[in-house]
Amino acid sequence: MKPTRVASNVARVATRSFSALSTPTRALASGNGLLTQQTPKVAFEQRSSYHKNVIDHYENPRNVGSLDKNDPSVGTGIVGAPACGDVMKLQIKVDDNGNIIDAKFKTFGCGSAIASSSLATEWIKGKNTEWANKVKNEHIAKELCLPPVKLHCSMLAHDAIQAALKDYQKKQENKATKQE
């Protein structure tokens, strides 16, 4: 089967797709679309098994992108799930009052992983770091109606938030040490 180009607004976010034989393949989204070997019938069957909230965040991801990791006000969390190969980078930009003024993500993984990343950034943006620290994977999984087999995606989002907060706090401690 010859690969076909499928329009996608998931800029620079990779997704897992399925061929006509339902063999998992990885495909990288580019600015011009997503290169896959996916047939329309299989695409519909796979899509229909996801909850509408997952489909919404997958098809219209919020806050895709990157922030300057060298900026002292930016915390970066990179986490992965070796069992399935999903990798998630989540970044936060925090102001002097401890408020998250921006959040970005890039995820290589399935639709549930992308949706979990998108939802997580949407929730923490505009909140303070204490509030973001209280976001749990159960909250993400419940909002997206993730089935048990996809709970690891919400755990990745939770772990990415925690890693980004930890990185930000470490930068702040280093900044305070240098000023002394």
mmCIF file of C-alpha atoms in Angstrom:
data_model
loop_
_atom_site.group_PDB
_atom_site.id
_atom_site.type_symbol
_atom_site.label_atom_id
_atom_site.label_comp_id
_atom_site.label_asym_id
_atom_site.label_seq_id
_atom_site.Cartn_x
_atom_site.Cartn_y
_atom_site.Cartn_z
ATOM 1 C CA MET A 1 0.000 0.000 0.000
ATOM 2 C CA LYS A 2 1.347 3.383 -0.971
ATOM 3 C CA PRO A 3 1.508 5.971 1.848
ATOM 4 C CA THR A 4 -1.048 8.746 1.550
ATOM 5 C CA ARG A 5 -0.909 12.248 2.907
ATOM 6 C CA VAL A 6 -3.656 13.039 5.411
ATOM 7 C CA ALA A 7 -4.379 16.639 6.377
ATOM 8 C CA SER A 8 -3.619 17.340 9.998
ATOM 9 C CA ASN A 9 -3.470 20.401 12.202
ATOM 10 C CA VAL A 10 -1.309 18.558 14.749
ATOM 11 C CA ALA A 11 1.812 20.565 13.920
ATOM 12 C CA ARG A 12 5.041 18.877 14.989
ATOM 13 C CA VAL A 13 3.207 16.325 17.118
ATOM 14 C CA ALA A 14 3.652 12.673 16.310
ATOM 15 C CA THR A 15 0.858 10.175 16.481
ATOM 16 C CA ARG A 16 0.464 6.443 16.311
ATOM 17 C CA SER A 17 -1.602 5.287 13.369
ATOM 18 C CA PHE A 18 -2.780 1.900 12.131
ATOM 19 C CA SER A 19 -2.483 0.327 8.695
ATOM 20 C CA ALA A 20 -5.205 -1.732 7.054
ATOM 21 C CA LEU A 21 -3.872 -4.788 8.906
ATOM 22 C CA SER A 22 -4.067 -2.938 12.234
ATOM 23 C CA THR A 23 -0.297 -3.136 12.631
ATOM 24 C CA PRO A 24 0.891 -0.177 14.711
ATOM 25 C CA THR A 25 3.093 2.252 12.842
ATOM 26 C CA ARG A 26 4.556 5.586 13.853
ATOM 27 C CA ALA A 27 3.989 8.653 11.771
ATOM 28 C CA LEU A 28 5.417 12.116 12.255
ATOM 29 C CA ALA A 29 3.170 15.086 11.631
ATOM 30 C CA SER A 30 4.751 17.862 9.615
ATOM 31 C CA GLY A 31 3.504 21.330 8.849
ATOM 32 C CA ASN A 32 1.987 20.038 5.609
ATOM 33 C CA GLY A 33 0.126 17.061 6.991
ATOM 34 C CA LEU A 34 0.539 13.602 8.422
ATOM 35 C CA LEU A 35 2.156 10.836 6.403
ATOM 36 C CA THR A 36 0.453 7.524 7.216
ATOM 37 C CA GLN A 37 -0.617 4.252 5.675
ATOM 38 C CA GLN A 38 -4.018 4.547 7.262
ATOM 39 C CA THR A 39 -7.168 3.594 5.367
ATOM 40 C CA PRO A 40 -10.345 5.627 5.911
ATOM 41 C CA LYS A 41 -12.256 2.584 7.257
ATOM 42 C CA VAL A 42 -9.602 1.775 9.863
ATOM 43 C CA ALA A 43 -9.232 5.465 10.715
ATOM 44 C CA PHE A 44 -12.957 5.669 11.427
ATOM 45 C CA GLU A 45 -12.956 2.447 13.471
ATOM 46 C CA GLN A 46 -10.033 3.642 15.585
ATOM 47 C CA ARG A 47 -11.483 7.120 16.011
ATOM 48 C CA SER A 48 -14.908 5.873 17.050
ATOM 49 C CA SER A 49 -13.413 3.971 19.990
ATOM 50 C CA TYR A 50 -12.193 7.215 21.596
ATOM 51 C CA HIS A 51 -14.328 9.504 23.768
ATOM 52 C CA LYS A 52 -15.300 12.858 22.229
ATOM 53 C CA ASN A 53 -12.992 14.719 24.659
ATOM 54 C CA VAL A 54 -9.974 12.728 23.449
ATOM 55 C CA ILE A 55 -10.931 13.311 19.821
ATOM 56 C CA ASP A 56 -11.358 17.047 20.464
ATOM 57 C CA HIS A 57 -7.909 17.444 22.055
ATOM 58 C CA TYR A 58 -6.305 15.125 19.476
ATOM 59 C CA GLU A 59 -7.767 16.915 16.454
ATOM 60 C CA ASN A 60 -7.431 20.408 17.973
ATOM 61 C CA PRO A 61 -4.480 20.216 20.370
ATOM 62 C CA ARG A 62 -3.971 23.259 22.556
ATOM 63 C CA ASN A 63 -0.565 24.745 23.387
ATOM 64 C CA VAL A 64 1.594 22.687 21.010
ATOM 65 C CA GLY A 65 5.134 24.036 20.832
ATOM 66 C CA SER A 66 8.240 24.770 22.841
ATOM 67 C CA LEU A 67 9.552 27.431 25.170
ATOM 68 C CA ASP A 68 13.193 28.456 25.660
ATOM 69 C CA LYS A 69 14.545 25.815 28.037
ATOM 70 C CA ASN A 70 17.426 28.134 29.018
ATOM 71 C CA ASP A 71 15.033 30.796 30.333
ATOM 72 C CA PRO A 72 15.180 30.715 34.166
ATOM 73 C CA SER A 73 11.401 31.199 34.315
ATOM 74 C CA VAL A 74 10.780 28.071 32.202
ATOM 75 C CA GLY A 75 10.523 24.574 33.648
ATOM 76 C CA THR A 76 10.832 21.573 31.333
ATOM 77 C CA GLY A 77 9.611 18.054 32.014
ATOM 78 C CA ILE A 78 10.432 15.204 29.639
ATOM 79 C CA VAL A 79 8.943 11.810 30.446
ATOM 80 C CA GLY A 80 8.384 8.555 28.607
ATOM 81 C CA ALA A 81 6.673 5.201 28.845
ATOM 82 C CA PRO A 82 9.063 2.440 27.744
ATOM 83 C CA ALA A 83 6.232 -0.102 27.435
ATOM 84 C CA CYS A 84 4.478 1.772 24.622
ATOM 85 C CA GLY A 85 7.135 4.219 23.422
ATOM 86 C CA ASP A 86 5.191 7.407 24.194
ATOM 87 C CA VAL A 87 7.365 10.442 24.965
ATOM 88 C CA MET A 88 6.048 13.732 26.334
ATOM 89 C CA LYS A 89 7.723 17.115 26.789
ATOM 90 C CA LEU A 90 5.776 19.671 28.799
ATOM 91 C CA GLN A 91 7.068 23.164 29.570
ATOM 92 C CA ILE A 92 5.786 25.905 31.841
ATOM 93 C CA LYS A 93 6.675 29.593 32.007
ATOM 94 C CA VAL A 94 6.188 31.067 35.463
ATOM 95 C CA ASP A 95 6.023 34.754 36.443
ATOM 96 C CA ASP A 96 7.519 36.319 39.589
ATOM 97 C CA ASN A 97 4.292 35.667 41.523
ATOM 98 C CA GLY A 98 4.357 31.909 40.863
ATOM 99 C CA ASN A 99 1.649 31.988 38.192
ATOM 100 C CA ILE A 100 1.997 29.806 35.108
ATOM 101 C CA ILE A 101 1.669 32.324 32.297
ATOM 102 C CA ASP A 102 2.325 29.852 29.475
ATOM 103 C CA ALA A 103 2.452 26.096 28.961
ATOM 104 C CA LYS A 104 3.534 24.156 25.871
ATOM 105 C CA PHE A 105 3.902 20.505 24.964
ATOM 106 C CA LYS A 106 5.222 18.167 22.311
ATOM 107 C CA THR A 107 4.210 14.521 22.434
ATOM 108 C CA PHE A 108 5.202 11.489 20.394
ATOM 109 C CA GLY A 109 2.534 8.921 21.051
ATOM 110 C CA CYS A 110 -1.049 7.825 20.685
ATOM 111 C CA GLY A 111 -4.140 10.027 20.577
ATOM 112 C CA SER A 112 -4.728 9.591 24.302
ATOM 113 C CA ALA A 113 -1.188 10.774 25.101
ATOM 114 C CA ILE A 114 -1.606 13.841 22.892
ATOM 115 C CA ALA A 115 -5.019 14.579 24.415
ATOM 116 C CA SER A 116 -3.629 14.182 27.952
ATOM 117 C CA SER A 117 -0.803 16.628 27.177
ATOM 118 C CA SER A 118 -3.152 19.131 25.604
ATOM 119 C CA LEU A 119 -5.619 18.983 28.491
ATOM 120 C CA ALA A 120 -2.851 19.249 31.097
ATOM 121 C CA THR A 121 -1.412 22.414 29.538
ATOM 122 C CA GLU A 122 -4.880 23.899 29.183
ATOM 123 C CA TRP A 123 -5.631 23.262 32.862
ATOM 124 C CA ILE A 124 -2.382 24.603 34.343
ATOM 125 C CA LYS A 125 -2.066 27.691 32.155
ATOM 126 C CA GLY A 126 -3.155 30.711 34.184
ATOM 127 C CA LYS A 127 -2.960 28.837 37.494
ATOM 128 C CA ASN A 128 -0.250 29.036 40.155
ATOM 129 C CA THR A 129 2.405 26.378 40.680
ATOM 130 C CA GLU A 130 0.733 25.120 43.872
ATOM 131 C CA TRP A 131 -2.491 24.437 41.975
ATOM 132 C CA ALA A 132 -0.602 22.721 39.138
ATOM 133 C CA ASN A 133 1.157 20.518 41.680
ATOM 134 C CA LYS A 134 -2.255 19.179 42.753
ATOM 135 C CA VAL A 135 -3.302 18.005 39.265
ATOM 136 C CA LYS A 136 -3.429 14.205 39.372
ATOM 137 C CA ASN A 137 -3.563 11.635 36.622
ATOM 138 C CA GLU A 138 -7.001 10.559 37.886
ATOM 139 C CA HIS A 139 -8.374 14.041 37.125
ATOM 140 C CA ILE A 140 -7.005 13.933 33.568
ATOM 141 C CA ALA A 141 -8.219 10.364 32.973
ATOM 142 C CA LYS A 142 -11.699 11.206 34.265
ATOM 143 C CA GLU A 143 -12.036 14.338 32.113
ATOM 144 C CA LEU A 144 -10.946 12.456 28.986
ATOM 145 C CA CYS A 145 -12.874 9.269 29.908
ATOM 146 C CA LEU A 146 -9.755 7.184 29.306
ATOM 147 C CA PRO A 147 -10.187 3.403 29.443
ATOM 148 C CA PRO A 148 -7.936 1.429 31.831
ATOM 149 C CA VAL A 149 -5.600 0.442 28.993
ATOM 150 C CA LYS A 150 -4.852 4.147 28.364
ATOM 151 C CA LEU A 151 -4.375 5.308 31.962
ATOM 152 C CA HIS A 152 -0.609 5.414 31.432
ATOM 153 C CA CYS A 153 -1.192 8.428 29.151
ATOM 154 C CA SER A 154 -2.706 10.446 31.994
ATOM 155 C CA MET A 155 0.149 9.286 34.246
ATOM 156 C CA LEU A 156 2.632 10.628 31.698
ATOM 157 C CA ALA A 157 0.900 14.022 31.728
ATOM 158 C CA HIS A 158 0.963 14.090 35.540
ATOM 159 C CA ASP A 159 4.641 13.082 35.592
ATOM 160 C CA ALA A 160 5.462 15.738 32.972
ATOM 161 C CA ILE A 161 3.800 18.462 35.061
ATOM 162 C CA GLN A 162 5.718 17.310 38.138
ATOM 163 C CA ALA A 163 9.019 17.206 36.224
ATOM 164 C CA ALA A 164 8.439 20.701 34.781
ATOM 165 C CA LEU A 165 7.635 22.093 38.243
ATOM 166 C CA LYS A 166 10.726 20.412 39.702
ATOM 167 C CA ASP A 167 12.935 21.813 36.918
ATOM 168 C CA TYR A 168 11.502 25.309 37.439
ATOM 169 C CA GLN A 169 12.066 25.131 41.211
ATOM 170 C CA LYS A 170 15.630 23.909 40.697
ATOM 171 C CA LYS A 171 16.318 26.879 38.407
ATOM 172 C CA GLN A 172 14.895 29.254 41.013
ATOM 173 C CA GLU A 173 17.088 27.741 43.730
ATOM 174 C CA ASN A 174 20.163 28.061 41.492
ATOM 175 C CA LYS A 175 19.204 31.662 40.709
ATOM 176 C CA ALA A 176 18.888 32.471 44.432
ATOM 177 C CA THR A 177 22.242 30.814 45.178
ATOM 178 C CA LYS A 178 23.992 32.871 42.483
ATOM 179 C CA GLN A 179 22.542 36.117 43.866
ATOM 180 C CA GLU A 180 23.931 35.460 47.358
#
